[in-house]
Coordinates of C-alpha atoms and ligand atoms in Angstrom, one line a residue:
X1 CA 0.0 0.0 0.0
X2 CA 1.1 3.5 -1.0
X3 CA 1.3 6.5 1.7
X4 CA 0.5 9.5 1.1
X5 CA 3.9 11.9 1.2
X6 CA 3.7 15.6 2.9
X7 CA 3.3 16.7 -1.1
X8 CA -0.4 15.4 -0.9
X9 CA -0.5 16.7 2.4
X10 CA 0.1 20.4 1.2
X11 CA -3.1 19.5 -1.0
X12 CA -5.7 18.4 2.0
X13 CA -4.5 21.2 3.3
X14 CA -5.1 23.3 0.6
X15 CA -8.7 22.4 0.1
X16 CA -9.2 22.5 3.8
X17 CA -7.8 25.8 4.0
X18 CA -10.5 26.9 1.5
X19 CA -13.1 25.4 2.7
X20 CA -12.4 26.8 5.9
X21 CA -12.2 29.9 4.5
X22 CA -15.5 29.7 2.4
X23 CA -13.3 30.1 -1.1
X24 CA -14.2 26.6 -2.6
X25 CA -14.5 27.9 -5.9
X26 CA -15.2 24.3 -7.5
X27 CA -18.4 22.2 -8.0
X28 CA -20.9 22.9 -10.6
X29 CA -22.1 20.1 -12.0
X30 CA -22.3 17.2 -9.6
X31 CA -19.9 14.9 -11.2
X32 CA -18.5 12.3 -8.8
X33 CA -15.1 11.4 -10.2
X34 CA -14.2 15.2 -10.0
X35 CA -15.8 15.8 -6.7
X36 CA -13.7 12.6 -5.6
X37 CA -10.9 14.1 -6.9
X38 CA -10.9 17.3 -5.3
X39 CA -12.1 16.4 -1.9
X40 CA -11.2 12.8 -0.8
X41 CA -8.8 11.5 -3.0
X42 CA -5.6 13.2 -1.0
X43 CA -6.6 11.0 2.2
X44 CA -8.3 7.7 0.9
X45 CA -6.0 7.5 -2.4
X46 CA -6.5 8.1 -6.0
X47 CA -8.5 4.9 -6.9
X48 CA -10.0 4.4 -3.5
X49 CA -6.9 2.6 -2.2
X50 CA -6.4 4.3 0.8
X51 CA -4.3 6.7 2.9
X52 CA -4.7 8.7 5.6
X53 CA -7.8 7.6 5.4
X54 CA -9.0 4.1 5.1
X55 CA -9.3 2.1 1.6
X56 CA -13.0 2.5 -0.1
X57 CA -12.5 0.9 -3.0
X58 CA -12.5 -2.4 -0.9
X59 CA -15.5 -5.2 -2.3
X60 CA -16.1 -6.1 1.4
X61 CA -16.8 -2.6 2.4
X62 CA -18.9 -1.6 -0.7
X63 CA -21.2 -4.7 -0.1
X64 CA -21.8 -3.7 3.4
X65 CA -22.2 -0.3 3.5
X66 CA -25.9 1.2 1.7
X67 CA -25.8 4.1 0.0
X68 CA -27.7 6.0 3.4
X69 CA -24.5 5.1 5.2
X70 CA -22.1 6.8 2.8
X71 CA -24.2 10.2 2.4
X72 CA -24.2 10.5 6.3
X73 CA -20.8 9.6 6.7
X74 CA -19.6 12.6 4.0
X75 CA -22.1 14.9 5.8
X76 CA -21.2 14.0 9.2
X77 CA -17.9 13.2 8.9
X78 CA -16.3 12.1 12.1
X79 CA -15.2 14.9 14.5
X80 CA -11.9 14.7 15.8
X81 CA -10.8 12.1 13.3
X82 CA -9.6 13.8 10.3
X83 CA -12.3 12.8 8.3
X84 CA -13.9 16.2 7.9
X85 CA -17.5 16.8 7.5
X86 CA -18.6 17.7 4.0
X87 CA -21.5 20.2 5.0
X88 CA -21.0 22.4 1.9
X89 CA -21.8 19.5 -0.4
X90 CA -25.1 19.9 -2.4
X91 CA -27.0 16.9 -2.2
X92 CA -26.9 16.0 -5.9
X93 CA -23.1 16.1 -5.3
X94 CA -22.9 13.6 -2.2
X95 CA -25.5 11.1 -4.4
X96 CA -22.8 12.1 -7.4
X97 CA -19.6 10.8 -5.1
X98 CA -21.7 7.9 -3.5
X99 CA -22.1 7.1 -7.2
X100 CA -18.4 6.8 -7.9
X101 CA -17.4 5.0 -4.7
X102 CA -20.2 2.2 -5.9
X103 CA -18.6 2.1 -9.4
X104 CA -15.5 1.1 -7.6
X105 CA -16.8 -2.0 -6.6
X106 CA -16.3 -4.8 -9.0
X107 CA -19.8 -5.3 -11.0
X108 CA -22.5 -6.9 -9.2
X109 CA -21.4 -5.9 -5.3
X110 CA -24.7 -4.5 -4.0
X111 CA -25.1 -3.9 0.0
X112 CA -25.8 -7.1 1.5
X113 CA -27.2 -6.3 5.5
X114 CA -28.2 -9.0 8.0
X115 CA -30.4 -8.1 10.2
X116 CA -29.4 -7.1 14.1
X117 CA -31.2 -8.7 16.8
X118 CA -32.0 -7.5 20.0
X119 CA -28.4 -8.6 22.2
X120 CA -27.0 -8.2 25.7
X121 CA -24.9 -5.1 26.2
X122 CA -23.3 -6.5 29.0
X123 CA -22.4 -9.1 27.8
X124 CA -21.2 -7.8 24.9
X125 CA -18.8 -5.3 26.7
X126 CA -16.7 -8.5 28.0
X127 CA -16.8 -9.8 24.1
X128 CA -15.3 -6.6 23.0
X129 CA -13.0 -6.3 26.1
X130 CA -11.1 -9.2 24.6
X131 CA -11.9 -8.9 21.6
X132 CA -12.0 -5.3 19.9
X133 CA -10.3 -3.2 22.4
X134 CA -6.9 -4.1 21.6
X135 CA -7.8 -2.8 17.4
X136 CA -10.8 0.2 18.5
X137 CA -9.4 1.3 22.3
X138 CA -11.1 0.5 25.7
X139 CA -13.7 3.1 25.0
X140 CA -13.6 2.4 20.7
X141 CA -11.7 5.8 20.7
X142 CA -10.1 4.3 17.4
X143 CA -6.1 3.5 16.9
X144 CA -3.8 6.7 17.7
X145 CA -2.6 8.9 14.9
X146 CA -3.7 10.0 11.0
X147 CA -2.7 6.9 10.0
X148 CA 0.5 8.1 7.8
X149 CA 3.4 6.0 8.5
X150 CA 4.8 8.6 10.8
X151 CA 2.2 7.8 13.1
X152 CA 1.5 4.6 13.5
X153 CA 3.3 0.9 13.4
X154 CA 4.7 0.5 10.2
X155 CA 2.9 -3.5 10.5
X156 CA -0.5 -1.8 10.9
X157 CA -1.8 -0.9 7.1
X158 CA -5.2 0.1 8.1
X159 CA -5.8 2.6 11.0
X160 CA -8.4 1.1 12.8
X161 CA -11.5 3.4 12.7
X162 CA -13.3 5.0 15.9
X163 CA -16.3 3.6 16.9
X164 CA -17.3 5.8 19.9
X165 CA -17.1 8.6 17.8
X166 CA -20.8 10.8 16.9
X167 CA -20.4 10.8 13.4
X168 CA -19.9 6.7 13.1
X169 CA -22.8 6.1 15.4
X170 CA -24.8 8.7 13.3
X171 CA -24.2 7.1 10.2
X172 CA -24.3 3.3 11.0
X173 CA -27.3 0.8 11.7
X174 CA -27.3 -1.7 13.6
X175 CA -27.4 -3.6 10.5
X176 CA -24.7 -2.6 9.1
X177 CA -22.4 -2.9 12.2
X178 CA -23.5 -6.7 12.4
X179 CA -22.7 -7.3 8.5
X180 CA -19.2 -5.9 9.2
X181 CA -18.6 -8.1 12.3
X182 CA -19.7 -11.2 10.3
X183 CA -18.1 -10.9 7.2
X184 CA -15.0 -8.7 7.9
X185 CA -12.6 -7.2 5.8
X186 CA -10.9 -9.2 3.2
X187 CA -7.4 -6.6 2.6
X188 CA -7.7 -5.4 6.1
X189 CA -7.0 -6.2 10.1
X190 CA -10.8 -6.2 10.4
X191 CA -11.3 -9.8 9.8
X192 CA -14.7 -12.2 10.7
X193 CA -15.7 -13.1 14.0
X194 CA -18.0 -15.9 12.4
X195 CA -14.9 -17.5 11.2
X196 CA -13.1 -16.8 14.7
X197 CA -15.4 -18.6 16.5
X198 CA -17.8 -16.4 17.4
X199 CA -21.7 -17.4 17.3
X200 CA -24.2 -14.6 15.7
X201 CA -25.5 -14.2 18.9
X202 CA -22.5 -13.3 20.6
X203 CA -22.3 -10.5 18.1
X204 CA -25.7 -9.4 18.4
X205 CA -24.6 -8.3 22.0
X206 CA -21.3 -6.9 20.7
X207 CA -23.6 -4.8 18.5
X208 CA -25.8 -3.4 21.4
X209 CA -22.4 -2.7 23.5
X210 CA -21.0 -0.6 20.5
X211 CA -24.0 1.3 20.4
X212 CA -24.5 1.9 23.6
X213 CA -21.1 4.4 22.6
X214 CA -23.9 6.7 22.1
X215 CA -25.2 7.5 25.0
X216 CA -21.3 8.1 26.5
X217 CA -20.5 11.7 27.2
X218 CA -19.2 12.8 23.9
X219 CA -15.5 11.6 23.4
X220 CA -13.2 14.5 24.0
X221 CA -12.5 14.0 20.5
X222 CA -15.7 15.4 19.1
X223 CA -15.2 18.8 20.5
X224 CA -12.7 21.1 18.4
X225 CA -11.0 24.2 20.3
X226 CA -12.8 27.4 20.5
X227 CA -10.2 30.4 19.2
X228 CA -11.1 34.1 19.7
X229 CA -9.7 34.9 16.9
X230 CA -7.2 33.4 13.8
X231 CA -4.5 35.8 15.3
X232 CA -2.4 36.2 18.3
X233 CA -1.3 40.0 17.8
X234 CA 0.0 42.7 20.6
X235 CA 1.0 45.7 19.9
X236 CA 5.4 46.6 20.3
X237 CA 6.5 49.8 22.4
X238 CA 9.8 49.5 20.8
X239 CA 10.9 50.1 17.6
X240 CA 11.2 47.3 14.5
X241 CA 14.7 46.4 15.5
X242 CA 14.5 46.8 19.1
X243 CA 11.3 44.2 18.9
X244 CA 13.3 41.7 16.8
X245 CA 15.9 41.8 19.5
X246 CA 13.8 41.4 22.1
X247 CA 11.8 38.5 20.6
X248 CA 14.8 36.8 19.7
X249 CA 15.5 36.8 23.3
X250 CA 12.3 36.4 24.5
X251 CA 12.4 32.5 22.5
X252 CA 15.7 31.8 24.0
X253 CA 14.0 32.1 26.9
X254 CA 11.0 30.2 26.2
X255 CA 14.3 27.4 25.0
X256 CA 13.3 27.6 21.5
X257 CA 16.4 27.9 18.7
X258 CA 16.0 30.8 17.1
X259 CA 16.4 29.7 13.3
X260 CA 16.4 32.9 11.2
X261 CA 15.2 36.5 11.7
X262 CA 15.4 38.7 8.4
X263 CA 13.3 41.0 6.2
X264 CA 10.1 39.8 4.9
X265 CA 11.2 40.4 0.8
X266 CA 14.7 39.2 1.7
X267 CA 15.6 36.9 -1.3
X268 CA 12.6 38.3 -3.2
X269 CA 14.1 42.2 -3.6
X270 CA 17.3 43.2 -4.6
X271 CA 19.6 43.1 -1.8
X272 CA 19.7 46.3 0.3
X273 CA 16.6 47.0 -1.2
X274 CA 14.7 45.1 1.4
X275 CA 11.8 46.9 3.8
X276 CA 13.1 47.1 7.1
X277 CA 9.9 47.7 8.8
X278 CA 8.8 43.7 8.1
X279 CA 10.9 41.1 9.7
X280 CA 9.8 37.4 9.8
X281 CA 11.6 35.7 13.0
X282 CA 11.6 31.7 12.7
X283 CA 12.5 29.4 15.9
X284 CA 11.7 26.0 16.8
X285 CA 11.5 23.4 19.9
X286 CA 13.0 20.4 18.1
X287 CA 11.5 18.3 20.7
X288 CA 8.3 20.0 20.7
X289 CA 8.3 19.3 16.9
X290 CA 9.1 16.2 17.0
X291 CA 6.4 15.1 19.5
X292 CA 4.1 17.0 17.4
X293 CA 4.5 15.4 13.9
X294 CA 4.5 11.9 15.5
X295 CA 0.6 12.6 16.4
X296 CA -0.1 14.7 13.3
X297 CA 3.3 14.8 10.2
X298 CA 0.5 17.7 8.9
X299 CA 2.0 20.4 11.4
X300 CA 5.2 20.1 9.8
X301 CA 3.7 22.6 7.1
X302 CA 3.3 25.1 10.0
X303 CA 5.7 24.3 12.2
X304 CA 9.1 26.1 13.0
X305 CA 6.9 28.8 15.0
X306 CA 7.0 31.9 12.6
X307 CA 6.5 35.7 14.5
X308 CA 5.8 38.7 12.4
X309 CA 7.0 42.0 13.6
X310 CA 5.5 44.4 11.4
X311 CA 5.1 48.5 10.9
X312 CA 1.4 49.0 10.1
X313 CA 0.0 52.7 10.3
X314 CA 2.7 54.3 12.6
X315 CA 2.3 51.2 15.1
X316 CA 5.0 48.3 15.5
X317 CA 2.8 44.7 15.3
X318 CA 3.9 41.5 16.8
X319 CA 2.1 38.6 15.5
X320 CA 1.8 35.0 14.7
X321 CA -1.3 32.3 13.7
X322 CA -3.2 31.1 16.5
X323 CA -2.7 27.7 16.8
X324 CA -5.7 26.5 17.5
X325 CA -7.3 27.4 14.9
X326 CA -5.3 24.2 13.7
X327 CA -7.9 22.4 15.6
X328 CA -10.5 23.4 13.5
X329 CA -8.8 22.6 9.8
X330 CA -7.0 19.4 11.1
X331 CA -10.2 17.5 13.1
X332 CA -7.7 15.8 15.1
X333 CA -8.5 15.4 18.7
X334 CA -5.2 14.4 19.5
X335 CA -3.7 17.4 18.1
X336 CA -5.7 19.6 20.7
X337 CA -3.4 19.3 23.3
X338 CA -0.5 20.3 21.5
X339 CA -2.0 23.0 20.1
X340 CA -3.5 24.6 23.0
X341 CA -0.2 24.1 24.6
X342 CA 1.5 26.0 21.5
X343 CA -1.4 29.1 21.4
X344 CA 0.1 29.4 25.9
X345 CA 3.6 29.3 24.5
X346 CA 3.1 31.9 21.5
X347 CA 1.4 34.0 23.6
X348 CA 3.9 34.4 26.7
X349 CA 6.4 34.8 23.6
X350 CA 4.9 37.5 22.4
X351 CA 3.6 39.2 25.8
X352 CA 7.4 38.5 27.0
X353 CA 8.5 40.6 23.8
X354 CA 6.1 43.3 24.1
X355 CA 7.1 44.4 27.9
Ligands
HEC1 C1 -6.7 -6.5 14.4 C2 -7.4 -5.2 14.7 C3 -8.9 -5.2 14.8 C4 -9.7 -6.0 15.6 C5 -9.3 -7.0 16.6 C6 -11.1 -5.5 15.3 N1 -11.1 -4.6 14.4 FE1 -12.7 -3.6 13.6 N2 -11.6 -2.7 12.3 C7 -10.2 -2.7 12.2 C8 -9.8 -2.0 11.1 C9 -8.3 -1.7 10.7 C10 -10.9 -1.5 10.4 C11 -11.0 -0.6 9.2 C12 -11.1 -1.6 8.0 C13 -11.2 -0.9 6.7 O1 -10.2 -0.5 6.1 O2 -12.3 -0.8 6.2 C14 -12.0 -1.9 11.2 C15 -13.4 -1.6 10.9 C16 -14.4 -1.9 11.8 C17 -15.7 -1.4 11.7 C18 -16.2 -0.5 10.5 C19 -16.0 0.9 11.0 C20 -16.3 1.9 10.0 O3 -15.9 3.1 10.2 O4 -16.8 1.5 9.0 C21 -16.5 -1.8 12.7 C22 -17.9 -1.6 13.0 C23 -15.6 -2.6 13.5 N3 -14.3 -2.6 12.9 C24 -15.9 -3.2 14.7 C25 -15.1 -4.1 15.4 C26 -15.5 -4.9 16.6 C27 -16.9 -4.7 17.3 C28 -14.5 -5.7 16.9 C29 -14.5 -6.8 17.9 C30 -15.5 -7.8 17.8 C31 -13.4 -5.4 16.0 N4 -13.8 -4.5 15.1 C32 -12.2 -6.0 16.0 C33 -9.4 -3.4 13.1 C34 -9.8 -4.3 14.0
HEC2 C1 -8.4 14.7 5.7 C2 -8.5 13.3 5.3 C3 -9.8 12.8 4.8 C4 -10.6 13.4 3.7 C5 -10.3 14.6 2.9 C6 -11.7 12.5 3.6 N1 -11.6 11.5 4.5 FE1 -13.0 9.9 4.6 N2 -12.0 9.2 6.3 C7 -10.7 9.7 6.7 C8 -10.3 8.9 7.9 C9 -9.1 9.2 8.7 C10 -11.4 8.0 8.1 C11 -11.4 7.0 9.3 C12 -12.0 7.6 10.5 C13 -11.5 7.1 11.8 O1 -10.3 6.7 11.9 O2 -12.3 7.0 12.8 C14 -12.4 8.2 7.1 C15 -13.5 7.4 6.9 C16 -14.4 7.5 5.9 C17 -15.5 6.6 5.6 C18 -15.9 5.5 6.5 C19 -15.2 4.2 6.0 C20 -15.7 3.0 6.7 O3 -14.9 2.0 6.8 O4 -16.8 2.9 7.2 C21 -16.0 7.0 4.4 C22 -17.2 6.3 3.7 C23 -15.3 8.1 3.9 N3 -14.3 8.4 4.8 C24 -15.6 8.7 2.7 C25 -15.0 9.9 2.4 C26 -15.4 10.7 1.2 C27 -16.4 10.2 0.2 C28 -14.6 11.8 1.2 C29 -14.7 13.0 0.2 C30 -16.0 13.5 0.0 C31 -13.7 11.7 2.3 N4 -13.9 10.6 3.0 C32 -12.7 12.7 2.6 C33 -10.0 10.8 6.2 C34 -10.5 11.6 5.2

């Protein structure tokens, strides 16, 4: 299986950026292999092979997952777990990507349910205690990571999904859970309980354990960070120079190598010719980096930590992206840490400048 390199990273980002930003200036007729294309193909590969995201071109998967599934789970998307929610969709364009993801399938693969009968939740939780856990977490909080081969065991190819998370439970039916836990995933870690040994009762009360996921406090995954603003900016008693001095200092302090401070246009203007009222200063925590791309390679695009002290209408500007407005673009729970614990060091960096 192919991985998807920090080049098709730049391009999730890209369209995430966009959408974020409300410019999506695509999408006018609703034709699925284009709509593919430009919103899904950069995580779940070209041909539906997979990624970052898990493999849908996969017969298994097509036959048990009905259309109804696959519109919620592009309109819901799953919060927290990269896979963003496609809200801006129309619905002729979901039914117009739906209809690609079924062409995928080999001819003939049509959804094939079995239907769920009322189990036994309890018992069910000790089934998936030794059973699921070790693949979906204690709580089905999902395998850690994007599922790039930064982040993960190299022997895993699949990350598995989360199964606490809204967005799943929103989307699948009973049904359909039971259909996967039968017939597994030929091509993946997710394999049959039937042919493990398992009776279809025993996953009848698997089922009604996993759904009972619902009624859990939301997972800490589902919430994204709340950020004032998309900015962290204060403004500099000093002048341009003085500011870059004291912000080089004030990283020092904060034990952050100060990589390069220099003139916005330097490289872009003839030399000498640069304006000295913009300065860009670049520093980084290696550690702090490194800890950060093994949950998420996609802050690599943002990360070293870039200040800009500025001249704007007679008054000297310090300022940098808030970083957790990451959060929001990257839907990765585990990133929220990290970047609330970037947004505190940016700002004492900046406040420590300023004073
Ligand atoms: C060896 C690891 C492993 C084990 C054990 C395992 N799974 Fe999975 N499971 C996966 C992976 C990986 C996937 C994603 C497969 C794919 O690419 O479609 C998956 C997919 C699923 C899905 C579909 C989720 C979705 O988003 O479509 C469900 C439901 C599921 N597993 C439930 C269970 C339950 C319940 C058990 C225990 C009875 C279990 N799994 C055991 C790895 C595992
Ligand atoms: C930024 C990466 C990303 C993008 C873009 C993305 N997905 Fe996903 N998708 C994922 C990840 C990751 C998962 C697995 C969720 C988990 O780990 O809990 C997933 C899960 C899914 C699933 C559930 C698969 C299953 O086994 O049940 C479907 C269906 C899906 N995506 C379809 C799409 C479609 C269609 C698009 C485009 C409209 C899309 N995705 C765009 C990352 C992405």
């Amino acid at each position: 299986m192919t991985h998807p390199s920090i080049s098709s990273w730049r391009l999730v980002i890209g369209a995430l950026l966009a959408l974020g930003l409300g410019l999506a200036p695509w999408a006018h007729a609703a034709d699925g292999a284009r709509l593919y294309t430009q919103h899904c193909a950069a995580c779940h590969g070209a041909e539906g092979k997979g990624g970052v995201g898990v493999p849908l071109a996969l017969p298994d998967f097509l036959a048990q997952a009905d259309d109804d599934y696959l519109r919620k789970t592009i309109r819901l998307g799953r919060p927290g777990r990269v896979m963003p929610a496609f809200a801006q969709l129309s619905d002729a364009e979901v039914d117009a990507v739906v209809g690609y993801l079924r062409a995928l399938a080999p001819a003939g693969a049509k959804p094939v349910a079995v239907k769920a009968k009322p189990g036994n939740a309890a018992r069910g939780a000790e089934l998936y205690e030794k059973r699921c856990a070790s693949c979906h977490g204690a709580h089905g909080e999902g395998g850690h990571g994007t599922g790039v081969t930064f982040s993960r065991p190299r022997d895993l190819p699949v990350l598995a999904p989360a199964l606490n998370n809204p967005g799943f439970l929103k989307s699948a039916s009973d049904d359909f859970i039971k259909t996967v836990l039968m017939r597994g995933r030929q091509g993946t870690p997710m394999s049959s309980f039937l042919k493990q040994g398992l009776q279809e009762r025993d996953i009848d009360d698997i089922v009604a354990y996993v759904r009972g996921f619902a009624v859990q406090p939301a997972p800490a995954g589902a919430k994204l960070l709340e950020s004032e603003s998309a900015v962290i900016v204060r403004e500099s008693p000093y002048d341009v120079e003085q500011t870059v001095d004291k912000l080089k200092t004030a990283f020092s302090g904060a034990n952050l190598r100060v990589i390069r401070a220099v003139p916005y246009d330097e490289g872009v203007v003839e030399k000498g010719r640069e304006n000295r009222k913009r300065y860009i200063v670049d520093a980084c925590d290696f550690n702090f980096l490194n800890k950060a791309l093994a949950v998420d390679p996609r802050v690599g695009l943002f990360l070293p930590c870039r200040v800009t002290v500025a001249e704007h209408q007679g008054k000297v500007l310090v300022l940098t992206i808030n970083p957790k407005r990451l959060s929001a673009i990257f839907n990765n729970a585990e990133l929220n840490e990290l970047c609330e614990q970037m947004q505190k060091l940016y700002t004492d960096i900046i406040e420590e400048t300023v004073l």
